[in-house]
PDB file of C-alpha atoms in Angstrom:
ATOM      1  CA  UNK A   1     -20.864  69.094 -30.747  1.00 93.00           C
ATOM      2  CA  UNK A   2     -23.242  68.490 -27.863  1.00 95.00           C
ATOM      3  CA  UNK A   3     -26.894  68.555 -28.926  1.00 97.00           C
ATOM      4  CA  UNK A   4     -30.186  67.786 -27.200  1.00 98.00           C
ATOM      5  CA  UNK A   5     -33.076  67.147 -29.563  1.00 98.00           C
ATOM      6  CA  UNK A   6     -36.538  67.113 -28.024  1.00 98.00           C
ATOM      7  CA  UNK A   7     -39.687  65.481 -29.323  1.00 97.00           C
ATOM      8  CA  UNK A   8     -42.452  67.475 -30.935  1.00 97.00           C
ATOM      9  CA  UNK A   9     -45.489  69.256 -29.557  1.00 97.00           C
ATOM     10  CA  UNK A  10     -48.223  67.194 -27.939  1.00 97.00           C
ATOM     11  CA  UNK A  11     -51.950  67.857 -27.650  1.00 98.00           C
ATOM     12  CA  UNK A  12     -53.373  65.731 -24.854  1.00 97.00           C
ATOM     13  CA  UNK A  13     -56.699  65.144 -23.147  1.00 97.00           C
ATOM     14  CA  UNK A  14     -57.108  65.752 -19.423  1.00 97.00           C
ATOM     15  CA  UNK A  15     -56.285  62.649 -17.436  1.00 97.00           C
ATOM     16  CA  UNK A  16     -53.952  61.225 -20.077  1.00 98.00           C
ATOM     17  CA  UNK A  17     -50.179  60.706 -19.834  1.00 98.00           C
ATOM     18  CA  UNK A  18     -47.477  61.944 -22.162  1.00 98.00           C
ATOM     19  CA  UNK A  19     -43.843  60.919 -22.616  1.00 98.00           C
ATOM     20  CA  UNK A  20     -41.375  63.532 -23.840  1.00 98.00           C
ATOM     21  CA  UNK A  21     -37.986  62.541 -25.222  1.00 98.00           C
ATOM     22  CA  UNK A  22     -34.629  64.276 -25.209  1.00 98.00           C
ATOM     23  CA  UNK A  23     -32.198  62.621 -27.620  1.00 98.00           C
ATOM     24  CA  UNK A  24     -28.581  63.532 -27.029  1.00 98.00           C
ATOM     25  CA  UNK A  25     -25.537  63.446 -29.281  1.00 97.00           C
ATOM     26  CA  UNK A  26     -21.929  64.513 -29.087  1.00 96.00           C
ATOM     27  CA  UNK A  27     -20.934  63.361 -25.602  1.00 96.00           C
ATOM     28  CA  UNK A  28     -20.948  60.433 -23.182  1.00 96.00           C
ATOM     29  CA  UNK A  29     -24.640  60.318 -22.328  1.00 97.00           C
ATOM     30  CA  UNK A  30     -24.294  58.173 -19.214  1.00 96.00           C
ATOM     31  CA  UNK A  31     -21.938  60.587 -17.434  1.00 96.00           C
ATOM     32  CA  UNK A  32     -23.928  63.814 -17.262  1.00 97.00           C
ATOM     33  CA  UNK A  33     -27.096  64.725 -15.416  1.00 97.00           C
ATOM     34  CA  UNK A  34     -30.066  65.682 -17.580  1.00 98.00           C
ATOM     35  CA  UNK A  35     -32.206  68.407 -16.071  1.00 98.00           C
ATOM     36  CA  UNK A  36     -35.884  68.993 -16.777  1.00 98.00           C
ATOM     37  CA  UNK A  37     -37.453  72.465 -16.558  1.00 98.00           C
ATOM     38  CA  UNK A  38     -41.065  73.629 -16.972  1.00 98.00           C
ATOM     39  CA  UNK A  39     -42.099  77.002 -18.348  1.00 98.00           C
ATOM     40  CA  UNK A  40     -45.653  78.272 -18.375  1.00 95.00           C
ATOM     41  CA  UNK A  41     -46.596  81.700 -19.673  1.00 84.00           C
ATOM     42  CA  UNK A  42     -46.544  84.097 -16.775  1.00 80.00           C
ATOM     43  CA  UNK A  43     -45.010  81.511 -14.420  1.00 84.00           C
ATOM     44  CA  UNK A  44     -41.340  81.733 -15.249  1.00 90.00           C
ATOM     45  CA  UNK A  45     -39.104  78.664 -15.006  1.00 96.00           C
ATOM     46  CA  UNK A  46     -39.537  75.718 -12.646  1.00 97.00           C
ATOM     47  CA  UNK A  47     -37.026  72.959 -12.034  1.00 98.00           C
ATOM     48  CA  UNK A  48     -38.736  69.578 -12.225  1.00 98.00           C
ATOM     49  CA  UNK A  49     -35.758  67.377 -11.452  1.00 98.00           C
ATOM     50  CA  UNK A  50     -32.863  65.460 -12.942  1.00 98.00           C
ATOM     51  CA  UNK A  51     -31.599  62.051 -13.916  1.00 98.00           C
ATOM     52  CA  UNK A  52     -28.099  60.602 -14.246  1.00 97.00           C
ATOM     53  CA  UNK A  53     -28.499  58.182 -17.146  1.00 97.00           C
ATOM     54  CA  UNK A  54     -25.601  55.885 -16.277  1.00 95.00           C
ATOM     55  CA  UNK A  55     -26.954  54.954 -12.882  1.00 96.00           C
ATOM     56  CA  UNK A  56     -30.596  55.934 -13.217  1.00 96.00           C
ATOM     57  CA  UNK A  57     -30.260  58.100 -10.118  1.00 97.00           C
ATOM     58  CA  UNK A  58     -32.901  60.792  -9.915  1.00 98.00           C
ATOM     59  CA  UNK A  59     -33.705  63.879  -7.904  1.00 97.00           C
ATOM     60  CA  UNK A  60     -37.219  65.304  -8.074  1.00 98.00           C
ATOM     61  CA  UNK A  61     -38.706  68.571  -6.995  1.00 98.00           C
ATOM     62  CA  UNK A  62     -41.238  67.470  -4.352  1.00 97.00           C
ATOM     63  CA  UNK A  63     -43.852  69.488  -6.212  1.00 97.00           C
ATOM     64  CA  UNK A  64     -43.553  67.128  -9.205  1.00 97.00           C
ATOM     65  CA  UNK A  65     -43.344  63.806  -7.404  1.00 96.00           C
ATOM     66  CA  UNK A  66     -46.180  61.662  -8.685  1.00 94.00           C
ATOM     67  CA  UNK A  67     -46.512  63.899 -11.735  1.00 97.00           C
ATOM     68  CA  UNK A  68     -43.164  63.425 -13.504  1.00 98.00           C
ATOM     69  CA  UNK A  69     -41.140  60.252 -13.994  1.00 98.00           C
ATOM     70  CA  UNK A  70     -37.654  60.276 -15.508  1.00 98.00           C
ATOM     71  CA  UNK A  71     -36.085  57.414 -17.419  1.00 98.00           C
ATOM     72  CA  UNK A  72     -33.069  57.074 -19.665  1.00 98.00           C
ATOM     73  CA  UNK A  73     -32.102  54.641 -22.423  1.00 97.00           C
ATOM     74  CA  UNK A  74     -28.330  54.428 -22.730  1.00 97.00           C
ATOM     75  CA  UNK A  75     -28.570  52.370 -25.927  1.00 97.00           C
ATOM     76  CA  UNK A  76     -30.168  55.289 -27.758  1.00 97.00           C
ATOM     77  CA  UNK A  77     -28.689  58.108 -25.625  1.00 98.00           C
ATOM     78  CA  UNK A  78     -32.185  59.368 -24.929  1.00 98.00           C
ATOM     79  CA  UNK A  79     -33.740  60.701 -21.755  1.00 98.00           C
ATOM     80  CA  UNK A  80     -37.465  60.654 -21.174  1.00 98.00           C
ATOM     81  CA  UNK A  81     -39.922  62.406 -18.922  1.00 98.00           C
ATOM     82  CA  UNK A  82     -43.406  61.039 -18.480  1.00 98.00           C
ATOM     83  CA  UNK A  83     -46.122  63.302 -17.142  1.00 98.00           C
ATOM     84  CA  UNK A  84     -49.209  61.584 -15.769  1.00 98.00           C
ATOM     85  CA  UNK A  85     -52.815  62.539 -14.962  1.00 98.00           C
ATOM     86  CA  UNK A  86     -52.559  65.637 -17.083  1.00 98.00           C
ATOM     87  CA  UNK A  87     -54.522  68.780 -16.240  1.00 97.00           C
ATOM     88  CA  UNK A  88     -54.548  72.259 -17.720  1.00 96.00           C
ATOM     89  CA  UNK A  89     -51.843  73.177 -15.178  1.00 96.00           C
ATOM     90  CA  UNK A  90     -49.488  70.867 -17.080  1.00 97.00           C
ATOM     91  CA  UNK A  91     -49.840  72.862 -20.300  1.00 97.00           C
ATOM     92  CA  UNK A  92     -46.360  74.298 -20.704  1.00 98.00           C
ATOM     93  CA  UNK A  93     -43.074  74.148 -22.549  1.00 98.00           C
ATOM     94  CA  UNK A  94     -40.756  71.510 -21.117  1.00 98.00           C
ATOM     95  CA  UNK A  95     -37.011  71.757 -21.585  1.00 98.00           C
ATOM     96  CA  UNK A  96     -34.237  69.281 -21.070  1.00 98.00           C
ATOM     97  CA  UNK A  97     -30.737  70.558 -20.408  1.00 98.00           C
ATOM     98  CA  UNK A  98     -27.363  68.990 -19.712  1.00 97.00           C
ATOM     99  CA  UNK A  99     -25.683  69.707 -16.406  1.00 95.00           C
ATOM    100  CA  UNK A 100     -22.044  70.272 -17.277  1.00 90.00           C
ATOM    101  CA  UNK A 101     -19.421  68.854 -14.898  1.00 83.00           C
ATOM    102  CA  UNK A 102     -18.633  72.337 -13.590  1.00 82.00           C
ATOM    103  CA  UNK A 103     -22.252  72.450 -12.487  1.00 83.00           C
ATOM    104  CA  UNK A 104     -24.159  74.549 -14.938  1.00 90.00           C
ATOM    105  CA  UNK A 105     -26.816  74.015 -17.598  1.00 94.00           C
ATOM    106  CA  UNK A 106     -24.551  74.212 -20.639  1.00 91.00           C
ATOM    107  CA  UNK A 107     -26.770  72.937 -23.465  1.00 95.00           C
ATOM    108  CA  UNK A 108     -30.554  73.144 -23.686  1.00 97.00           C
ATOM    109  CA  UNK A 109     -33.052  71.380 -25.884  1.00 98.00           C
ATOM    110  CA  UNK A 110     -35.438  73.463 -27.985  1.00 98.00           C
ATOM    111  CA  UNK A 111     -38.358  72.638 -25.724  1.00 97.00           C
ATOM    112  CA  UNK A 112     -41.472  70.496 -26.094  1.00 98.00           C
ATOM    113  CA  UNK A 113     -44.878  72.152 -25.901  1.00 97.00           C
ATOM    114  CA  UNK A 114     -47.544  70.136 -24.128  1.00 98.00           C
ATOM    115  CA  UNK A 115     -51.110  71.387 -24.427  1.00 97.00           C
ATOM    116  CA  UNK A 116     -53.807  69.781 -22.313  1.00 97.00           C
ATOM    117  CA  UNK A 117     -57.288  70.423 -23.593  1.00 96.00           C
ATOM    118  CA  UNK A 118     -60.532  68.553 -23.876  1.00 94.00           C
TER     119      UNK A 118
ATOM    120  CA  UNK B   1     -37.434  75.779  -0.897  1.00 96.00           C
ATOM    121  CA  UNK B   2     -35.011  78.658  -1.382  1.00 97.00           C
ATOM    122  CA  UNK B   3     -36.939  81.589  -2.789  1.00 97.00           C
ATOM    123  CA  UNK B   4     -34.986  83.785  -5.207  1.00 98.00           C
ATOM    124  CA  UNK B   5     -36.256  87.362  -5.184  1.00 98.00           C
ATOM    125  CA  UNK B   6     -35.272  88.976  -8.450  1.00 98.00           C
ATOM    126  CA  UNK B   7     -35.487  92.670  -9.299  1.00 98.00           C
ATOM    127  CA  UNK B   8     -36.504  94.607 -11.186  1.00 97.00           C
ATOM    128  CA  UNK B   9     -39.276  92.625 -12.864  1.00 97.00           C
ATOM    129  CA  UNK B  10     -38.943  94.784 -15.940  1.00 97.00           C
ATOM    130  CA  UNK B  11     -36.846  97.674 -17.094  1.00 97.00           C
ATOM    131  CA  UNK B  12     -36.096  99.938 -20.001  1.00 97.00           C
ATOM    132  CA  UNK B  13     -32.527 100.945 -20.716  1.00 97.00           C
ATOM    133  CA  UNK B  14     -30.707 102.849 -23.432  1.00 97.00           C
ATOM    134  CA  UNK B  15     -28.071 101.475 -25.741  1.00 97.00           C
ATOM    135  CA  UNK B  16     -24.680 101.845 -24.087  1.00 97.00           C
ATOM    136  CA  UNK B  17     -26.191 102.048 -20.612  1.00 97.00           C
ATOM    137  CA  UNK B  18     -24.998  99.940 -17.696  1.00 98.00           C
ATOM    138  CA  UNK B  19     -27.666  97.521 -16.501  1.00 98.00           C
ATOM    139  CA  UNK B  20     -27.764  95.694 -13.179  1.00 98.00           C
ATOM    140  CA  UNK B  21     -30.182  92.902 -12.270  1.00 98.00           C
ATOM    141  CA  UNK B  22     -30.192  91.462  -8.775  1.00 98.00           C
ATOM    142  CA  UNK B  23     -31.302  88.302  -7.001  1.00 98.00           C
ATOM    143  CA  UNK B  24     -31.580  87.779  -3.287  1.00 98.00           C
ATOM    144  CA  UNK B  25     -31.794  84.249  -1.908  1.00 98.00           C
ATOM    145  CA  UNK B  26     -33.645  83.451   1.298  1.00 97.00           C
ATOM    146  CA  UNK B  27     -30.403  81.964   2.649  1.00 97.00           C
ATOM    147  CA  UNK B  28     -26.724  81.697   1.804  1.00 98.00           C
ATOM    148  CA  UNK B  29     -26.378  79.756  -1.454  1.00 97.00           C
ATOM    149  CA  UNK B  30     -22.579  79.507  -1.391  1.00 96.00           C
ATOM    150  CA  UNK B  31     -22.085  81.115  -4.818  1.00 96.00           C
ATOM    151  CA  UNK B  32     -24.178  78.437  -6.518  1.00 95.00           C
ATOM    152  CA  UNK B  33     -25.963  80.973  -8.655  1.00 96.00           C
ATOM    153  CA  UNK B  34     -26.350  81.092 -12.389  1.00 97.00           C
ATOM    154  CA  UNK B  35     -27.813  83.600 -14.854  1.00 98.00           C
ATOM    155  CA  UNK B  36     -29.760  82.908 -18.049  1.00 97.00           C
ATOM    156  CA  UNK B  37     -30.961  84.981 -20.958  1.00 98.00           C
ATOM    157  CA  UNK B  38     -34.092  83.991 -22.835  1.00 97.00           C
ATOM    158  CA  UNK B  39     -35.411  85.466 -26.051  1.00 96.00           C
ATOM    159  CA  UNK B  40     -39.003  85.015 -27.290  1.00 92.00           C
ATOM    160  CA  UNK B  41     -39.676  81.502 -28.512  1.00 92.00           C
ATOM    161  CA  UNK B  42     -36.143  80.328 -27.647  1.00 95.00           C
ATOM    162  CA  UNK B  43     -34.566  78.169 -24.979  1.00 97.00           C
ATOM    163  CA  UNK B  44     -32.756  79.860 -22.120  1.00 96.00           C
ATOM    164  CA  UNK B  45     -29.065  80.490 -22.631  1.00 96.00           C
ATOM    165  CA  UNK B  46     -26.658  80.262 -19.728  1.00 95.00           C
ATOM    166  CA  UNK B  47     -24.490  83.335 -19.267  1.00 97.00           C
ATOM    167  CA  UNK B  48     -22.872  82.968 -15.841  1.00 97.00           C
ATOM    168  CA  UNK B  49     -22.362  80.136 -13.356  1.00 96.00           C
ATOM    169  CA  UNK B  50     -20.863  79.822  -9.894  1.00 95.00           C
ATOM    170  CA  UNK B  51     -21.839  83.458  -9.388  1.00 96.00           C
ATOM    171  CA  UNK B  52     -19.122  84.999 -11.528  1.00 97.00           C
ATOM    172  CA  UNK B  53     -17.804  82.579 -14.158  1.00 96.00           C
ATOM    173  CA  UNK B  54     -18.598  83.631 -17.701  1.00 96.00           C
ATOM    174  CA  UNK B  55     -19.661  80.807 -20.008  1.00 95.00           C
ATOM    175  CA  UNK B  56     -17.383  80.404 -23.030  1.00 93.00           C
ATOM    176  CA  UNK B  57     -18.577  82.501 -25.931  1.00 95.00           C
ATOM    177  CA  UNK B  58     -20.638  84.921 -23.845  1.00 97.00           C
ATOM    178  CA  UNK B  59     -19.610  88.538 -24.470  1.00 97.00           C
ATOM    179  CA  UNK B  60     -17.399  90.078 -21.814  1.00 97.00           C
ATOM    180  CA  UNK B  61     -19.872  92.903 -21.223  1.00 98.00           C
ATOM    181  CA  UNK B  62     -21.800  90.395 -19.086  1.00 98.00           C
ATOM    182  CA  UNK B  63     -20.507  90.035 -15.549  1.00 98.00           C
ATOM    183  CA  UNK B  64     -21.770  88.164 -12.502  1.00 98.00           C
ATOM    184  CA  UNK B  65     -20.962  89.016  -8.920  1.00 98.00           C
ATOM    185  CA  UNK B  66     -22.126  88.457  -5.386  1.00 98.00           C
ATOM    186  CA  UNK B  67     -21.845  86.121  -2.468  1.00 97.00           C
ATOM    187  CA  UNK B  68     -23.894  84.832   0.419  1.00 97.00           C
ATOM    188  CA  UNK B  69     -27.515  85.683  -0.313  1.00 98.00           C
ATOM    189  CA  UNK B  70     -27.010  88.502  -2.831  1.00 98.00           C
ATOM    190  CA  UNK B  71     -26.069  88.147  -6.490  1.00 98.00           C
ATOM    191  CA  UNK B  72     -26.152  90.402  -9.495  1.00 98.00           C
ATOM    192  CA  UNK B  73     -25.784  90.361 -13.254  1.00 98.00           C
ATOM    193  CA  UNK B  74     -24.259  93.448 -14.838  1.00 98.00           C
ATOM    194  CA  UNK B  75     -24.282  94.340 -18.509  1.00 98.00           C
ATOM    195  CA  UNK B  76     -21.566  96.982 -18.802  1.00 97.00           C
ATOM    196  CA  UNK B  77     -22.760  98.591 -22.037  1.00 97.00           C
ATOM    197  CA  UNK B  78     -26.159  97.553 -23.334  1.00 97.00           C
ATOM    198  CA  UNK B  79     -26.429  96.391 -26.912  1.00 97.00           C
ATOM    199  CA  UNK B  80     -29.598  95.891 -28.941  1.00 96.00           C
ATOM    200  CA  UNK B  81     -29.190  92.109 -28.964  1.00 96.00           C
ATOM    201  CA  UNK B  82     -29.350  92.042 -25.160  1.00 97.00           C
ATOM    202  CA  UNK B  83     -33.130  92.457 -25.155  1.00 97.00           C
ATOM    203  CA  UNK B  84     -34.853  89.539 -23.517  1.00 97.00           C
ATOM    204  CA  UNK B  85     -35.788  88.065 -20.172  1.00 97.00           C
ATOM    205  CA  UNK B  86     -33.103  87.288 -17.624  1.00 98.00           C
ATOM    206  CA  UNK B  87     -33.405  84.698 -14.868  1.00 98.00           C
ATOM    207  CA  UNK B  88     -31.255  83.787 -11.912  1.00 98.00           C
ATOM    208  CA  UNK B  89     -31.027  80.273 -10.524  1.00 97.00           C
ATOM    209  CA  UNK B  90     -29.815  78.826  -7.264  1.00 97.00           C
ATOM    210  CA  UNK B  91     -28.440  75.323  -7.398  1.00 95.00           C
ATOM    211  CA  UNK B  92     -27.051  75.047  -3.912  1.00 95.00           C
ATOM    212  CA  UNK B  93     -29.956  73.015  -2.604  1.00 96.00           C
ATOM    213  CA  UNK B  94     -32.732  70.868  -4.003  1.00 96.00           C
ATOM    214  CA  UNK B  95     -35.077  71.878  -5.434  1.00 97.00           C
ATOM    215  CA  UNK B  96     -33.178  74.244  -7.670  1.00 97.00           C
ATOM    216  CA  UNK B  97     -35.167  77.481  -7.867  1.00 97.00           C
ATOM    217  CA  UNK B  98     -35.304  80.294 -10.376  1.00 97.00           C
ATOM    218  CA  UNK B  99     -35.945  83.960  -9.903  1.00 97.00           C
ATOM    219  CA  UNK B 100     -39.146  85.331 -11.424  1.00 96.00           C
ATOM    220  CA  UNK B 101     -37.349  87.004 -14.315  1.00 97.00           C
ATOM    221  CA  UNK B 102     -36.425  90.498 -15.488  1.00 98.00           C
ATOM    222  CA  UNK B 103     -37.748  91.690 -18.816  1.00 97.00           C
ATOM    223  CA  UNK B 104     -35.173  93.998 -20.366  1.00 98.00           C
ATOM    224  CA  UNK B 105     -36.294  96.312 -23.134  1.00 97.00           C
ATOM    225  CA  UNK B 106     -34.496  98.987 -25.086  1.00 92.00           C
ATOM    226  CA  UNK B 107     -35.550 102.562 -24.436  1.00 90.00           C
TER     227      UNK B 107
END
């Protein structure tokens, strides 16, 4: 059974960085793209980008270049997203999702809430 | 970026009613559209991909259609559990972009 387990909520200071994890089980981690999506109240869903763990290939939404950095550890089947220079605009729920080979987001993590506050 | 214009933004419907939600892309997205349902405090759930393919396990009352720039999600007979927010997505071009959402409530 494919599962994506995300790390817990984070309370961060402005200017800090945070690293969110997405631990996967139940499939060949290296072979499927992991997608990252941002959701802020009143702002709907935004696609941040994706990483293919086996190769480390990435695609970023231009809007998040310099803000988000994707990495993946194939030894622990875990994908990571680091968000840097945090501001209140980064307060949101962040989801990881697997991109199934037919090209759709078939399994989602439960989401990680990041709150940026002084 | 390909803007996805979704409508309506919110709606009330009665149990058993047919519901249609639409998305219009700024350009042809070659059927690379997907539909999601999200309930409060939960992750999105994928219902439809490639415009009209129903994800395994999704009830058959959900149906996707469309081509070119115009896509729609139809719920043939609304059930109580269908309350939530629905989003479309285009994944034809980077960056993938979502519609702004449709909040569906029971009348």
